[in-house]
Coordinates of C-alpha atoms and ligand atoms in Angstrom, one line a residue:
M1 CA -0.1 0.2 -0.2
V2 CA 1.3 3.5 -0.7
K3 CA 1.7 5.9 2.2
R4 CA 0.2 8.8 1.0
V5 CA 1.7 12.1 3.2
Y6 CA -0.1 15.3 3.1
I7 CA 1.4 18.4 3.6
A8 CA -0.3 21.2 4.5
S9 CA -0.2 24.3 2.1
S10 CA 1.3 26.6 4.1
E11 CA 3.6 24.0 5.5
A12 CA 5.2 23.4 1.7
D13 CA 5.4 27.4 1.0
A14 CA 7.1 27.8 3.8
M15 CA 10.5 28.1 3.7
N16 CA 12.4 25.6 5.8
T17 CA 15.5 27.2 7.8
L18 CA 17.9 26.0 6.0
T19 CA 16.8 27.1 2.8
L20 CA 16.9 30.4 4.8
K21 CA 20.7 30.2 5.8
I22 CA 21.7 29.6 2.0
L23 CA 19.6 32.4 0.8
F24 CA 21.6 35.0 3.4
L25 CA 25.1 33.0 2.6
I26 CA 23.6 34.3 -1.0
G27 CA 23.5 37.8 0.1
F28 CA 26.2 38.0 2.1
V29 CA 28.8 36.3 -0.5
S30 CA 27.3 38.8 -2.8
A31 CA 27.6 42.5 -0.1
F32 CA 31.3 41.2 0.5
A33 CA 32.1 40.8 -4.1
I34 CA 30.6 44.1 -4.6
R35 CA 32.4 45.5 -1.5
S36 CA 36.2 44.2 -2.4
P37 CA 37.1 46.0 -5.9
Y38 CA 35.9 49.4 -3.7
Q39 CA 38.2 48.2 -0.7
R40 CA 41.5 47.9 -2.8
E41 CA 40.7 51.1 -4.5
N42 CA 40.7 52.4 -1.3
K43 CA 43.9 51.2 -0.1
K44 CA 45.8 53.8 -2.4
N45 CA 44.2 57.1 -1.1
T46 CA 45.3 59.6 0.4
V47 CA 44.1 60.8 3.3
S48 CA 43.6 64.4 4.4
V49 CA 41.5 64.1 6.9
D50 CA 40.7 61.7 9.9
R51 CA 37.8 61.8 12.2
K52 CA 38.2 58.0 13.5
T53 CA 37.6 58.2 16.8
A54 CA 38.3 55.3 19.4
Q55 CA 33.9 55.3 20.0
E56 CA 34.1 54.7 15.9
K57 CA 36.5 51.6 16.4
I58 CA 34.7 50.5 19.3
L59 CA 31.3 50.7 16.9
L60 CA 32.9 49.3 14.0
V61 CA 34.1 46.0 15.9
L62 CA 30.2 45.4 17.4
V63 CA 28.9 45.5 13.7
F64 CA 30.9 43.2 13.1
I65 CA 30.2 41.1 15.5
G66 CA 26.5 41.6 14.7
M67 CA 26.9 41.6 10.9
V68 CA 29.7 38.8 10.2
I69 CA 30.5 36.9 13.2
L70 CA 27.8 36.2 15.0
P71 CA 25.4 34.8 11.6
L72 CA 28.2 32.8 10.5
I73 CA 28.0 31.2 13.8
Y74 CA 24.4 30.7 13.8
V75 CA 24.2 29.1 9.8
F76 CA 27.8 27.1 10.8
S77 CA 27.2 25.5 13.9
P78 CA 24.6 24.7 17.0
W79 CA 26.4 27.1 19.5
L80 CA 22.8 29.8 19.3
R81 CA 20.6 27.6 19.2
V82 CA 19.3 28.3 22.3
A83 CA 17.9 31.4 20.5
D84 CA 16.0 29.9 17.8
Y85 CA 12.3 30.3 17.0
N86 CA 9.4 28.7 14.5
P87 CA 10.2 30.4 10.9
V88 CA 7.2 32.7 9.4
P89 CA 6.3 31.4 6.3
W90 CA 6.2 34.7 4.6
V91 CA 8.8 36.2 6.3
G92 CA 11.3 34.8 4.2
Y93 CA 10.2 36.3 1.0
L94 CA 10.6 39.9 2.3
G95 CA 13.6 39.0 3.7
V96 CA 14.7 37.9 0.4
L97 CA 13.2 41.0 -1.3
C98 CA 15.0 43.3 1.4
F99 CA 18.3 42.0 0.5
G100 CA 17.7 42.4 -3.1
I101 CA 17.0 45.8 -2.8
S102 CA 19.4 46.0 -0.1
L103 CA 22.5 44.7 -2.8
W104 CA 21.2 47.0 -5.9
L105 CA 21.4 50.1 -3.4
F106 CA 24.8 49.5 -1.9
W107 CA 26.7 48.3 -5.5
R108 CA 24.9 51.6 -6.9
S109 CA 26.4 53.3 -3.6
H110 CA 30.0 52.1 -4.1
D111 CA 30.1 52.6 -7.7
D112 CA 28.4 56.4 -7.3
L113 CA 31.2 57.2 -4.6
G114 CA 34.3 55.2 -6.5
R115 CA 37.2 56.4 -4.7
N116 CA 35.0 59.2 -2.5
W117 CA 33.7 55.3 -0.6
S118 CA 36.1 54.8 3.1
P119 CA 34.7 52.0 5.5
T120 CA 34.9 54.9 7.8
L121 CA 34.8 58.4 8.8
E122 CA 37.8 60.2 6.9
I123 CA 38.3 62.9 4.0
R124 CA 40.7 61.8 0.6
E125 CA 43.3 63.8 -1.1
G126 CA 40.9 64.9 -4.5
H127 CA 37.8 63.6 -2.7
T128 CA 34.6 65.0 -4.9
L129 CA 31.5 65.4 -3.5
I130 CA 29.2 63.0 -4.4
S131 CA 25.4 64.2 -6.1
N132 CA 24.2 62.4 -8.8
G133 CA 23.1 58.8 -9.0
V134 CA 21.6 56.8 -6.2
Y135 CA 22.8 60.4 -3.7
Q136 CA 20.3 62.7 -6.2
T137 CA 17.6 62.1 -3.7
I138 CA 18.8 60.6 -0.6
R139 CA 22.4 61.8 1.0
H140 CA 23.3 58.0 2.7
P141 CA 22.0 55.3 0.4
M142 CA 24.9 53.4 1.4
Y143 CA 23.7 53.4 5.3
T144 CA 19.9 52.6 3.6
A145 CA 21.3 49.7 1.8
I146 CA 22.8 48.3 5.9
W147 CA 19.8 49.2 6.8
L148 CA 18.3 46.3 4.3
W149 CA 20.8 44.3 5.4
C150 CA 20.5 44.0 8.5
A151 CA 16.5 44.0 8.2
A152 CA 16.9 41.3 5.3
Q153 CA 19.4 39.2 8.5
A154 CA 16.3 39.3 11.1
L155 CA 14.0 38.4 8.5
L156 CA 16.2 35.5 7.2
L157 CA 18.0 34.2 10.4
P158 CA 14.9 32.8 12.7
N159 CA 17.5 33.0 16.0
W160 CA 16.7 35.9 18.2
I161 CA 20.6 36.5 18.6
A162 CA 22.1 36.0 15.5
G163 CA 18.7 37.9 13.6
L164 CA 19.2 41.1 15.4
A165 CA 23.0 41.6 16.2
G166 CA 22.6 43.1 13.1
L167 CA 19.8 45.8 13.5
I168 CA 20.8 46.3 17.1
S169 CA 25.0 46.7 16.4
F170 CA 24.4 49.4 12.7
A171 CA 21.7 51.1 14.6
A172 CA 24.2 51.9 17.3
L173 CA 27.0 52.9 14.6
Y174 CA 24.5 55.0 12.8
I175 CA 23.6 57.3 15.5
F176 CA 27.0 57.8 16.4
R177 CA 28.0 58.5 13.1
I178 CA 25.8 60.3 10.7
G179 CA 25.9 63.8 12.4
N180 CA 30.2 63.8 13.0
E181 CA 29.7 62.1 9.2
E182 CA 27.4 65.6 8.5
Q183 CA 29.0 67.8 10.4
M184 CA 32.8 66.8 8.5
M185 CA 31.1 66.8 4.6
L186 CA 29.8 70.4 6.1
E187 CA 33.4 71.8 7.3
Q188 CA 34.7 70.1 3.9
F189 CA 32.2 70.9 1.4
G190 CA 30.4 74.4 2.9
E191 CA 27.9 75.6 1.9
E192 CA 27.8 73.3 -1.5
Y193 CA 26.8 70.6 1.7
K194 CA 24.7 72.8 3.1
A195 CA 22.8 73.3 -0.4
Y196 CA 22.5 69.4 -0.7
M197 CA 21.0 68.8 2.8
Q198 CA 18.8 71.5 1.7
R199 CA 17.7 69.2 -1.2
T200 CA 17.8 66.1 0.6
K201 CA 16.8 63.3 2.8
R202 CA 19.2 61.1 4.6
L203 CA 18.0 57.8 4.3
I204 CA 14.6 57.3 1.7
P205 CA 13.8 59.7 -0.8
Y206 CA 11.2 62.6 -0.1
L207 CA 10.4 61.1 3.5
F208 CA 13.1 61.2 6.2
Ligands
LIG301 N1 26.9 58.7 4.0 C1 27.7 57.8 2.9 C2 28.8 57.4 2.6 C3 29.1 55.9 3.3 S1 31.0 55.9 3.3 C4 26.0 56.8 2.0 O1 25.7 56.1 3.4 O2 26.0 56.9 1.1 C5 31.6 57.0 4.4 C6 32.3 58.2 3.7 O3 31.6 58.9 2.6 C7 33.0 59.3 4.6 O4 34.1 59.3 5.5 C8 32.5 60.6 3.8 O5 34.5 61.0 3.5 C9 32.5 59.9 2.1 N2 30.9 61.0 2.0 C10 29.8 60.6 2.4 N3 29.1 60.9 1.7 C11 29.3 61.4 0.6 C12 28.9 61.7 -0.4 N4 27.7 62.7 -1.0 N5 30.4 62.5 -1.8 C13 31.6 62.6 -1.3 N6 32.2 62.0 -0.7 C14 31.2 61.3 0.7

């Protein structure tokens, strides 16, 4: 006799944890692949203004733990299992959508900034103010991309620690950095940056 197994349609639709982990890893590796050529170029820059404080360095380490170390521990080991919860069916699709938009914006913002990009707060010799491309309507498209990446991490990893660590650590860096970055840009570019601030929003076009 053939035994039939009926799976409730919502269960069949639901992305299982392994699928979610794989989707997360694809996004994660793609983000590093997008960044790596710009990271190489950045090494050739001569820095003329360096605003990297001890606080900024500590926050960058926290972000590395929250967005790299903890997710990888979750994906490749059972150590964070105590904080697992059952994935919610549709949430995985939303995670993929967030990561997709994030990666596109991450790529466009790196491409528009070019040699002006740096992982910390600094101005290079020959720095120019970019206000075209994805910088036309928002001043911090790369941070928008990173917020979306962190949201995708929370949506794709059904684990309270590994899922939320990105959002929490990046929120801390963003809150401490954003005012300092705009202040640095104002000191460097003066009226030009002031006018740019007046016609743009920080993260979401026309809204915020
Ligand atoms: N906040 C921007 C850039 C992040 S990279 C974004 O989210 O898209 C951080 C560095 O980019 C800063 O050290 C600063 O030197 C540089 N930067 C930020 N905005 C810039 C702009 N509009 N034009 C040129 N360089 C910029």
